[in-house]
Structures are given as structure tokens and as C-alpha cells.
Short mmCIF file of C-alpha atoms in Angstrom, two decimals:
data_model
loop_
_atom_site.label_atom_id
_atom_site.label_comp_id
_atom_site.label_asym_id
_atom_site.label_seq_id
_atom_site.Cartn_x
_atom_site.Cartn_y
_atom_site.Cartn_z
CA MET V 171 22.55 0.49 6.35
CA SER V 172 25.17 -1.37 8.38
CA LEU V 173 25.14 -5.15 8.12
CA ASP V 174 25.41 -6.69 11.60
CA ILE V 175 27.86 -9.52 10.92
CA ALA V 176 27.57 -11.05 14.39
CA ALA V 177 23.78 -11.14 14.11
CA VAL V 178 24.01 -12.73 10.66
CA GLN V 179 26.35 -15.39 11.99
CA ARG V 180 23.95 -16.21 14.84
CA ALA V 181 21.16 -16.59 12.29
CA LEU V 182 23.35 -18.84 10.13
CA ALA V 183 24.06 -21.08 13.11
CA GLU V 184 20.35 -21.33 13.93
CA ALA V 185 19.61 -22.26 10.30
CA ASP V 186 22.54 -24.71 10.11
CA LEU V 187 24.08 -22.81 7.20
CA ASP V 188 27.80 -22.39 6.47
CA GLY V 189 27.41 -18.90 5.07
CA TRP V 190 25.44 -16.24 3.22
CA LEU V 191 26.89 -15.22 -0.14
CA LEU V 192 25.69 -11.83 -1.35
CA TYR V 193 26.10 -11.19 -5.06
CA ASP V 194 25.13 -8.47 -7.49
CA PHE V 195 25.74 -7.44 -11.07
CA HIS V 196 24.59 -4.08 -12.35
CA GLY V 197 21.80 -3.78 -9.78
CA SER V 198 20.25 -7.15 -10.60
CA ASN V 199 20.05 -8.00 -6.90
CA PRO V 200 18.63 -4.98 -5.04
CA VAL V 201 18.50 -6.97 -1.81
CA ALA V 202 22.27 -7.51 -1.83
CA SER V 203 22.95 -3.94 -2.97
CA LYS V 204 20.91 -2.52 -0.11
CA LEU V 205 22.51 -4.75 2.50
CA ALA V 206 25.95 -3.79 1.19
CA GLY V 207 25.12 -0.08 1.17
CA LEU V 208 25.48 0.31 -2.59
CA ASN V 209 22.20 2.15 -3.21
CA ALA V 210 23.70 5.59 -2.76
CA GLY V 211 24.75 6.30 -6.34
CA LYS V 212 27.95 4.24 -6.42
CA MET V 213 28.96 2.93 -9.82
CA ALA V 214 28.55 -0.84 -9.75
CA THR V 215 29.00 -2.18 -13.27
CA ARG V 216 30.98 -5.31 -12.37
CA ARG V 217 30.17 -8.43 -10.39
CA TRP V 218 30.86 -8.35 -6.67
CA TYR V 219 30.48 -10.95 -3.92
CA TYR V 220 30.44 -10.74 -0.15
CA MET V 221 30.61 -13.87 1.98
CA VAL V 222 29.51 -13.94 5.60
CA PRO V 223 30.63 -17.31 6.99
CA ARG V 224 29.04 -19.04 9.95
CA THR V 225 32.26 -18.44 11.87
CA GLY V 226 35.30 -16.33 11.11
CA GLU V 227 35.87 -13.22 9.06
CA ALA V 228 33.50 -11.95 6.38
CA GLN V 229 35.25 -11.25 3.06
CA GLY V 230 34.48 -9.56 -0.25
CA LEU V 231 35.46 -10.06 -3.88
CA VAL V 232 35.45 -6.92 -6.05
CA HIS V 233 36.57 -5.91 -9.51
CA ALA V 234 39.82 -3.98 -9.83
CA ILE V 235 38.13 -0.89 -11.28
CA GLU V 236 35.52 -0.86 -8.48
CA ARG V 237 37.72 -2.12 -5.68
CA HIS V 238 36.36 0.28 -3.05
CA ASN V 239 32.66 -0.46 -3.44
CA LEU V 240 32.50 -2.77 -0.42
CA ASP V 241 34.80 -0.74 1.83
CA ALA V 242 31.90 0.08 4.17
CA LEU V 243 31.60 -3.60 5.05
CA PRO V 244 34.03 -5.31 7.43
CA GLY V 245 36.59 -7.91 6.38
CA ARG V 246 39.27 -8.32 3.73
CA LYS V 247 38.50 -7.49 0.11
CA HIS V 248 40.00 -9.62 -2.64
CA VAL V 249 40.43 -8.07 -6.07
CA TYR V 250 39.94 -9.69 -9.48
CA ALA V 251 40.03 -8.49 -13.07
CA GLY V 252 39.92 -11.40 -15.52
CA ARG V 253 37.73 -14.51 -15.55
CA SER V 254 40.37 -16.81 -14.13
CA GLN V 255 40.98 -14.45 -11.23
CA LEU V 256 37.24 -14.28 -10.62
CA ALA V 257 36.94 -18.09 -10.41
CA ALA V 258 39.95 -18.40 -8.12
CA GLY V 259 38.79 -15.55 -5.91
CA LEU V 260 35.29 -16.95 -5.57
CA SER V 261 36.64 -20.38 -4.63
CA GLN V 262 38.82 -18.72 -1.99
CA LEU V 263 35.86 -16.71 -0.70
CA ILE V 264 33.67 -19.78 -0.21
CA GLY V 265 36.46 -21.84 1.28
CA SER V 266 35.23 -24.97 3.06
CA ALA V 267 31.56 -23.90 3.13
CA ARG V 268 29.27 -26.56 1.71
CA ARG V 269 25.77 -25.19 2.40
CA ILE V 270 25.20 -21.49 1.78
CA ALA V 271 22.29 -19.13 1.30
CA MET V 272 21.84 -16.89 -1.72
CA GLU V 273 18.97 -14.87 -3.19
CA TYR V 274 17.53 -17.97 -4.78
CA SER V 275 13.99 -19.36 -4.78
CA PRO V 276 13.43 -23.01 -5.74
CA GLU V 277 11.32 -23.23 -8.92
CA GLY V 278 10.98 -19.44 -8.86
CA ASN V 279 8.27 -19.66 -6.20
CA ILE V 280 9.08 -16.27 -4.66
CA PRO V 281 10.29 -13.77 -7.29
CA TYR V 282 11.14 -11.20 -4.60
CA VAL V 283 13.78 -13.65 -3.32
CA GLY V 284 14.98 -15.15 -6.63
CA ARG V 285 17.42 -12.40 -7.64
CA VAL V 286 20.53 -14.40 -8.57
CA ASP V 287 20.68 -15.66 -12.16
CA ALA V 288 20.68 -19.38 -12.91
CA GLY V 289 24.21 -19.33 -14.36
CA THR V 290 25.70 -17.94 -11.17
CA ILE V 291 23.85 -20.55 -9.11
CA GLU V 292 25.24 -23.24 -11.42
CA PHE V 293 28.76 -21.87 -11.01
CA ILE V 294 28.52 -21.96 -7.22
CA ARG V 295 27.10 -25.47 -7.28
CA ASP V 296 29.99 -26.60 -9.49
CA LEU V 297 32.27 -25.67 -6.59
CA GLY V 298 30.59 -28.44 -4.58
CA VAL V 299 28.29 -26.13 -2.68
CA GLU V 300 24.59 -26.58 -1.92
CA VAL V 301 22.68 -23.33 -2.50
CA VAL V 302 19.55 -22.72 -0.43
CA SER V 303 17.17 -19.79 -0.25
CA SER V 304 18.09 -16.74 1.81
CA GLY V 305 14.39 -15.85 2.16
CA ASP V 306 14.23 -15.79 5.96
CA LEU V 307 17.64 -14.12 6.20
CA ILE V 308 16.37 -11.34 3.93
CA GLN V 309 13.41 -10.90 6.24
CA LEU V 310 15.58 -10.69 9.34
CA PHE V 311 18.08 -8.19 8.00
CA GLU V 312 16.18 -6.22 5.38
CA ALA V 313 12.43 -6.62 5.83
CA CYS V 314 11.66 -6.77 9.57
CA TRP V 315 10.81 -3.42 11.13
CA ASP V 316 12.23 -1.94 14.30
CA GLU V 317 10.24 0.41 16.52
CA ASP V 318 11.28 3.49 14.53
CA ALA V 319 10.06 1.93 11.27
CA ILE V 320 6.78 0.86 12.89
CA ALA V 321 6.28 4.44 14.06
CA THR V 322 6.69 5.75 10.50
CA HIS V 323 4.19 3.14 9.28
CA ARG V 324 1.61 4.15 11.87
CA ALA V 325 2.05 7.83 11.05
CA ALA V 326 1.60 7.14 7.33
CA SER V 327 -1.45 4.99 8.07
CA GLU V 328 -3.16 7.75 10.05
CA ARG V 329 -2.61 10.20 7.19
CA LEU V 330 -3.90 7.77 4.56
CA TYR V 331 -7.12 7.31 6.52
CA ARG V 332 -7.57 11.08 6.71
CA ILE V 333 -7.12 11.33 2.94
CA LYS V 334 -9.59 8.48 2.41
CA ASP V 335 -12.17 10.28 4.57
CA ARG V 336 -11.64 13.54 2.68
CA ALA V 337 -12.02 11.76 -0.65
CA PHE V 338 -15.30 10.11 0.37
CA ALA V 339 -16.55 13.46 1.70
CA ALA V 340 -15.65 15.20 -1.56
CA ILE V 341 -17.42 12.52 -3.59
CA ALA V 342 -20.52 12.79 -1.39
CA GLU V 343 -20.60 16.59 -1.67
CA ARG V 344 -20.17 16.62 -5.44
CA VAL V 345 -22.70 13.88 -6.06
CA THR V 346 -25.25 15.50 -3.74
CA SER V 347 -24.79 18.94 -5.30
CA GLY V 348 -24.81 17.59 -8.85
CA THR V 349 -21.26 18.83 -9.53
CA ALA V 350 -19.76 16.97 -12.50
CA THR V 351 -16.68 15.02 -11.45
CA THR V 352 -14.59 12.09 -12.64
CA GLU V 353 -12.37 9.44 -11.11
CA HIS V 354 -9.35 11.46 -12.22
CA ASP V 355 -10.69 14.62 -10.54
CA ILE V 356 -10.93 12.83 -7.20
CA GLN V 357 -7.55 11.22 -7.69
CA GLN V 358 -5.90 14.58 -8.24
CA LEU V 359 -7.51 15.98 -5.09
CA MET V 360 -5.97 13.07 -3.22
CA VAL V 361 -2.56 13.69 -4.81
CA ARG V 362 -2.63 17.24 -3.42
CA TRP V 363 -3.65 15.96 -0.01
CA PHE V 364 -0.67 13.60 -0.07
CA GLU V 365 1.52 16.69 -0.38
CA ASP V 366 -0.37 18.40 2.44
CA GLU V 367 0.15 15.38 4.67
CA GLY V 368 3.87 15.05 3.88
CA LEU V 369 3.48 11.68 2.17
CA THR V 370 5.23 10.30 -0.87
CA SER V 371 4.11 7.36 -3.01
CA SER V 372 5.30 5.25 -5.90
CA ASP V 373 2.06 5.98 -7.80
CA ALA V 374 -1.08 8.07 -7.57
CA PRO V 375 -4.06 6.52 -5.73
CA VAL V 376 -6.63 4.34 -7.44
CA VAL V 377 -10.12 5.79 -7.78
CA ALA V 378 -12.35 3.30 -9.61
CA VAL V 379 -16.12 3.18 -10.12
CA ASP V 380 -18.30 0.20 -11.02
CA ALA V 381 -16.67 -1.87 -13.81
CA ASN V 382 -13.32 -0.13 -13.34
CA ALA V 383 -13.26 -1.40 -9.75
CA GLY V 384 -13.23 -4.88 -11.29
CA ASN V 385 -9.67 -4.14 -12.49
CA PRO V 386 -7.39 -4.39 -9.40
CA HIS V 387 -4.70 -2.14 -10.91
CA TYR V 388 -6.91 0.34 -12.70
CA GLN V 389 -5.53 3.89 -12.88
CA PRO V 390 -7.76 6.80 -13.96
CA GLN V 391 -6.29 8.96 -16.74
CA PRO V 392 -6.81 12.67 -17.48
CA VAL V 393 -8.81 11.75 -20.57
CA GLY V 394 -11.36 8.97 -20.56
CA SER V 395 -11.79 8.33 -16.83
CA ALA V 396 -15.33 7.53 -15.72
CA ALA V 397 -17.75 10.03 -14.28
CA VAL V 398 -18.63 9.67 -10.61
CA GLY V 399 -22.39 10.01 -10.14
CA ARG V 400 -25.28 8.66 -8.15
CA ASP V 401 -25.76 4.98 -7.30
CA GLN V 402 -22.23 3.90 -8.16
CA LEU V 403 -19.68 1.79 -6.33
CA VAL V 404 -16.38 3.65 -5.72
CA LEU V 405 -13.16 1.89 -4.74
CA LEU V 406 -10.24 3.87 -3.26
CA ASP V 407 -6.79 2.29 -3.00
CA LEU V 408 -4.04 4.51 -1.59
CA TRP V 409 -0.52 3.87 -0.34
CA GLY V 410 2.23 6.13 0.92
CA LYS V 411 5.07 6.72 3.36
CA LEU V 412 6.62 9.65 5.19
CA GLN V 413 9.17 11.74 3.33
CA GLN V 414 12.15 10.69 5.45
CA PRO V 415 14.93 8.09 5.22
CA GLY V 416 13.96 4.65 6.48
CA ALA V 417 10.21 5.32 6.37
CA VAL V 418 8.02 2.37 5.41
CA TYR V 419 4.70 2.22 3.60
CA ALA V 420 1.09 1.89 4.66
CA ASP V 421 -1.45 0.71 2.07
CA ILE V 422 -5.25 0.68 2.42
CA THR V 423 -8.35 0.07 0.29
CA TRP V 424 -11.93 1.12 1.10
CA VAL V 425 -15.17 0.88 -0.87
CA GLY V 426 -18.09 3.34 -0.92
CA TYR V 427 -21.46 3.60 -2.67
CA THR V 428 -22.96 6.87 -3.89
CA GLY V 429 -26.52 5.95 -2.98
CA ALA V 430 -28.65 5.28 0.06
CA LYS V 431 -28.70 1.46 -0.21
CA VAL V 432 -25.91 -0.78 -1.48
CA PRO V 433 -27.14 -3.33 -4.07
CA GLU V 434 -27.32 -6.89 -2.76
CA PRO V 435 -24.65 -8.41 -5.09
CA GLN V 436 -22.09 -5.83 -4.00
CA SER V 437 -23.06 -6.02 -0.33
CA ARG V 438 -22.91 -9.83 -0.34
CA ALA V 439 -19.51 -9.87 -2.08
CA PHE V 440 -18.09 -7.38 0.40
CA ALA V 441 -19.40 -9.42 3.34
CA ALA V 442 -17.51 -12.44 1.99
CA ILE V 443 -14.19 -10.65 1.63
CA ALA V 444 -14.63 -9.12 5.09
CA ARG V 445 -15.09 -12.62 6.53
CA GLY V 446 -11.95 -13.73 4.71
CA ARG V 447 -9.98 -10.74 6.02
CA ASP V 448 -11.16 -11.35 9.58
CA THR V 449 -10.23 -15.04 9.29
CA ALA V 450 -6.70 -14.00 8.34
CA VAL V 451 -6.46 -11.56 11.24
CA ARG V 452 -7.53 -14.21 13.76
CA LEU V 453 -5.11 -16.77 12.31
CA VAL V 454 -2.16 -14.37 12.49
CA GLN V 455 -3.04 -13.06 15.94
CA ASP V 456 -3.48 -16.57 17.35
CA ALA V 457 -0.08 -17.59 15.96
CA ALA V 458 1.59 -14.54 17.49
CA ALA V 459 -0.07 -15.10 20.86
CA THR V 460 0.87 -18.79 21.06
CA GLY V 461 4.27 -18.60 19.37
CA ALA V 462 3.10 -20.97 16.65
CA ASP V 463 4.93 -21.12 13.34
CA ILE V 464 2.84 -19.44 10.61
CA ARG V 465 3.74 -19.16 6.92
CA GLY V 466 2.51 -16.74 4.30
CA TRP V 467 0.88 -19.45 2.21
CA GLN V 468 -1.19 -20.61 5.16
CA VAL V 469 -2.77 -17.19 5.60
CA ASP V 470 -3.65 -16.96 1.93
CA ARG V 471 -5.11 -20.46 1.82
CA ALA V 472 -7.33 -19.78 4.84
CA VAL V 473 -8.76 -16.65 3.20
CA ARG V 474 -9.32 -18.26 -0.18
CA THR V 475 -11.14 -21.14 1.50
CA VAL V 476 -13.64 -18.64 2.91
CA LEU V 477 -14.16 -17.03 -0.51
CA GLN V 478 -14.44 -20.36 -2.29
CA ASP V 479 -16.99 -21.63 0.23
CA ALA V 480 -19.01 -18.46 -0.41
CA GLY V 481 -19.02 -19.18 -4.15
CA TYR V 482 -16.42 -16.61 -5.19
CA GLY V 483 -13.52 -18.89 -6.14
CA GLU V 484 -13.58 -17.89 -9.81
CA ALA V 485 -13.62 -14.17 -8.90
CA ILE V 486 -10.24 -14.22 -7.12
CA LEU V 487 -7.47 -12.57 -9.16
CA HIS V 488 -4.62 -12.03 -6.71
CA ARG V 489 -2.98 -13.15 -3.47
CA THR V 490 -4.30 -12.17 -0.05
CA GLY V 491 -1.54 -9.75 0.88
CA HIS V 492 1.98 -8.47 0.34
CA SER V 493 4.94 -7.39 2.42
CA LEU V 494 5.35 -3.70 3.16
CA GLY V 495 8.69 -1.94 3.36
CA GLU V 496 10.52 1.08 2.03
CA ASP V 497 8.94 -0.02 -1.25
CA VAL V 498 5.20 -0.57 -1.20
CA HIS V 499 5.79 -4.21 -2.13
CA GLY V 500 8.51 -5.17 0.31
CA ASN V 501 10.94 -8.09 0.44
CA GLY V 502 9.33 -9.83 3.41
CA VAL V 503 6.80 -12.65 3.49
CA HIS V 504 3.70 -12.31 1.29
CA MET V 505 0.35 -13.84 2.13
CA ASP V 506 0.39 -15.98 -0.98
CA ASP V 507 -0.46 -19.50 -2.00
CA TYR V 508 -2.16 -18.37 -5.21
CA GLU V 509 0.27 -16.46 -7.43
CA THR V 510 3.29 -18.04 -5.70
CA HIS V 511 3.84 -20.40 -2.77
CA ASP V 512 5.43 -18.27 -0.06
CA ASP V 513 6.69 -20.67 2.58
CA ARG V 514 8.56 -18.04 4.58
CA ARG V 515 7.66 -17.59 8.23
CA LEU V 516 6.05 -14.48 9.65
CA LEU V 517 8.85 -13.08 11.80
CA PRO V 518 8.65 -10.44 14.54
CA GLY V 519 8.72 -7.06 12.81
CA SER V 520 6.97 -8.28 9.65
CA GLY V 521 4.64 -5.64 8.20
CA PHE V 522 2.15 -6.65 5.53
CA THR V 523 -1.28 -6.16 4.01
CA ILE V 524 -4.36 -8.34 4.22
CA GLU V 525 -6.39 -7.46 1.11
CA PRO V 526 -8.83 -10.06 -0.20
CA GLY V 527 -10.88 -8.98 -3.20
CA VAL V 528 -13.30 -10.41 -5.74
CA TYR V 529 -13.76 -9.00 -9.24
CA PHE V 530 -16.45 -9.10 -11.91
CA ASP V 531 -17.24 -7.45 -15.25
CA THR V 532 -19.53 -4.87 -13.62
CA PHE V 533 -17.81 -4.20 -10.28
CA GLY V 534 -15.11 -5.30 -7.88
CA VAL V 535 -14.68 -5.07 -4.12
CA ARG V 536 -11.56 -5.23 -1.97
CA THR V 537 -10.83 -4.59 1.69
CA GLU V 538 -7.24 -3.82 2.63
CA ILE V 539 -5.75 -3.44 6.08
CA ASN V 540 -2.20 -3.52 7.41
CA MET V 541 -0.75 -5.71 10.15
CA VAL V 542 2.48 -5.83 12.14
CA PHE V 543 3.53 -9.22 13.49
CA GLY V 544 5.29 -8.84 16.83
CA ARG V 545 6.51 -10.94 19.72
CA GLY V 546 3.42 -12.22 21.48
CA GLU V 547 0.95 -10.15 19.51
CA ALA V 548 -0.02 -9.06 16.01
CA THR V 549 -1.81 -5.77 15.49
CA VAL V 550 -3.99 -4.20 12.84
CA THR V 551 -2.64 -0.68 12.40
CA GLY V 552 -5.79 1.18 11.37
CA PRO V 553 -9.60 1.11 11.21
CA VAL V 554 -11.27 -1.92 9.62
CA GLN V 555 -14.16 -1.52 7.17
CA ASP V 556 -17.14 -3.68 8.17
CA ARG V 557 -19.50 -2.72 5.33
CA ILE V 558 -19.54 -0.63 2.15
CA VAL V 559 -19.78 3.05 3.11
CA THR V 560 -22.93 4.79 1.84
CA LEU V 561 -22.16 8.28 0.55
CA ALA V 562 -25.69 9.53 -0.22
#
């Protein structure tokens, strides 16, 4: 990708920052590597820095044996080899800047942002510089989708819903006919349908029945996965993206029941998470419509309040939602005030999940939808489950 220096400088002025210092060592900061265009197989075994100042020319600092790694970026490149040259070059790069952004998260609140090691932060601070989080800058220049990306998300979403429907239909047919089948059998059908639909994914889908659905990251294995039979709860979690450069993920979860009537505990739990999900959707859509500032932690807290009021506080195991991107867990804002405190704003072009769930020893339920936050509106990009699907 090409880093738009003028756009970065406008963002720095709006945030009252003197600069954005990108840094990486050996792939430790994938955000910086991607922005600098170093994800295409280039050897990057030495520290490099790239400073975009609020005004003036952007400049890089590279090691002598990898002096061409930042050539795709504009501005002069300074070369170092030894430690003393590195210190002098970095001081020159920062210049008179006194407040700069780096991939740093105070108290480690947002691990997706906190990519720069503590020692490097200390070194920069020793130069008399205040280091602040680049979280919103990352969103603007790495995590916010343009119309082309949104189109790939919508296409992936449509295909995931088709696969979900086929999986539920296959379960219903096998259960009705008495055909022996397991979670892994259904998962492998779905894997083949991913290929048919032209989707790729970081992992195979989750197919989990009863107690296994109480484990949010359960994965059925070829040996030992549970049988799928009558009167069982079945949770499907599937995520994927188109097989093309720049495509971004969609990620959905639906729950079915292989009987005619869903048991009351499962039905009641699902109703609670659906209320939480719908609360989040209204909150986000109202903020988009009015131009109000909305943070990831606020969305999560609103959903958890609904679940706690319904008596499910102790059954919550994870945040309300995560950013989507070219990786299924993207670098944008997460709906999280539970695992972390994500105080980043929802920015136009943010794509993310809303996926409240509650989990028990005998079952678990989760509802997962995707949203895109735009200018003046926020949209849900697929069908919304209002009750557990009966498959009998």
C-alpha cells in the first residue's frame, strides 16, 4: 500500500501531534511493516524507523545492509550501522518534535496497538519526546475500509450466509434420516463449500453441539468430535474473505436446535444476547446518525449491562466484538471494555462484529453480526438471527 503523507500530516495537525514514528524490528510491528510496504517478502532483520512530521519532509532511518527497504516511501533515507550511528540518526530523524505517536498502548490496554517494545519507547522518551498512542492513526490509514473493501466484505458475507444455510440443511437432513454424523463431518462439508464459494479463511469453521458450544473457541477434530443427533443445540461460527488482494473478512455465528421445541434455558439465554446485540446496533446507529463520538468500550459496556441485568453476568467470557480487516481480527477499534479498555473512536469505514455470547457447562449461545460504520449511517451487513433455528 502507498502511505498518503499529506493525509497523515492533516491527521497529525488535527490531533495536535508533531509526528508519527513508525518502527519495526524483525516483523515485531506488523502495522508499521504493512504501512511501509514491507510485507512482500523483503528481508527485514534490522531495526528501521520512518518519521512523518506534522510539517515538512518525511524521512527514514535504515540499516546499511538493508538500506533499500524503505525506498517505496517518499523522503530522504539516512543510513546507520553501529549503535552510535543509530542513536545519532534517530535524534536527527525526530528533530524538534516533542509529541509523537507510536504503536504504543498505555498500560497495554489495546494489544493490537501496543507493538513497540518498552525499551524502544524508553529510548525515544530519553530524547525528550512524549510518546502517545497511534491507535486512531492506525484506524485511519490501515483499518478503515474504502468502498472497494466494503464491497468485498459484503460479497464474503453473502457467501457465508449461504454456507450457514447449507450446513443447517445438511444437519436437518441427516438428523431426520438417522444418518450418523459428527461435528467434524459438518465442518468438512463447510470447508468444501468455502472452496466452492471462492472464500479463504484463517481457520476452519466452528461446529459445536451442546457442551462444546460452551467453549467459544472449540474446534472439532477428526477423532473425538461429538455426534450430531436429535434434540441438540448446534452452534456454527464461520469467517472468510474473498481470494483477492485487499479483501476483508466477514464473520458470523448462528445457533440451531435439532428438535421441534428449543428448551427454555437455551431460548431464554439466546433472547438475552439478542437484546444485547440489538442494544449495540441502536447505540452505534444513533451515534452515526447524529455524529456523536462513540468509543469501542461504550458499546461493550452497554451490551454487558443488558446481560448482567438478565442475570448472565457470570456467563460472559469475552468482549462484545472485534475489528474486521484483511485478518479476521483487524487493527481497528474493538467493542471491548471487558478484556481490554478500547477507547478508540468508531471512525467512518470501521468494520467490526457485534457478538455477545453466554456460556455454561452444558451449552453456550452466541449471536454474531457485522457492521460498517459510515458517515451519517451504520449498517448491519447481513441477516440478523431473532431466535434459535429449529432444525426438526
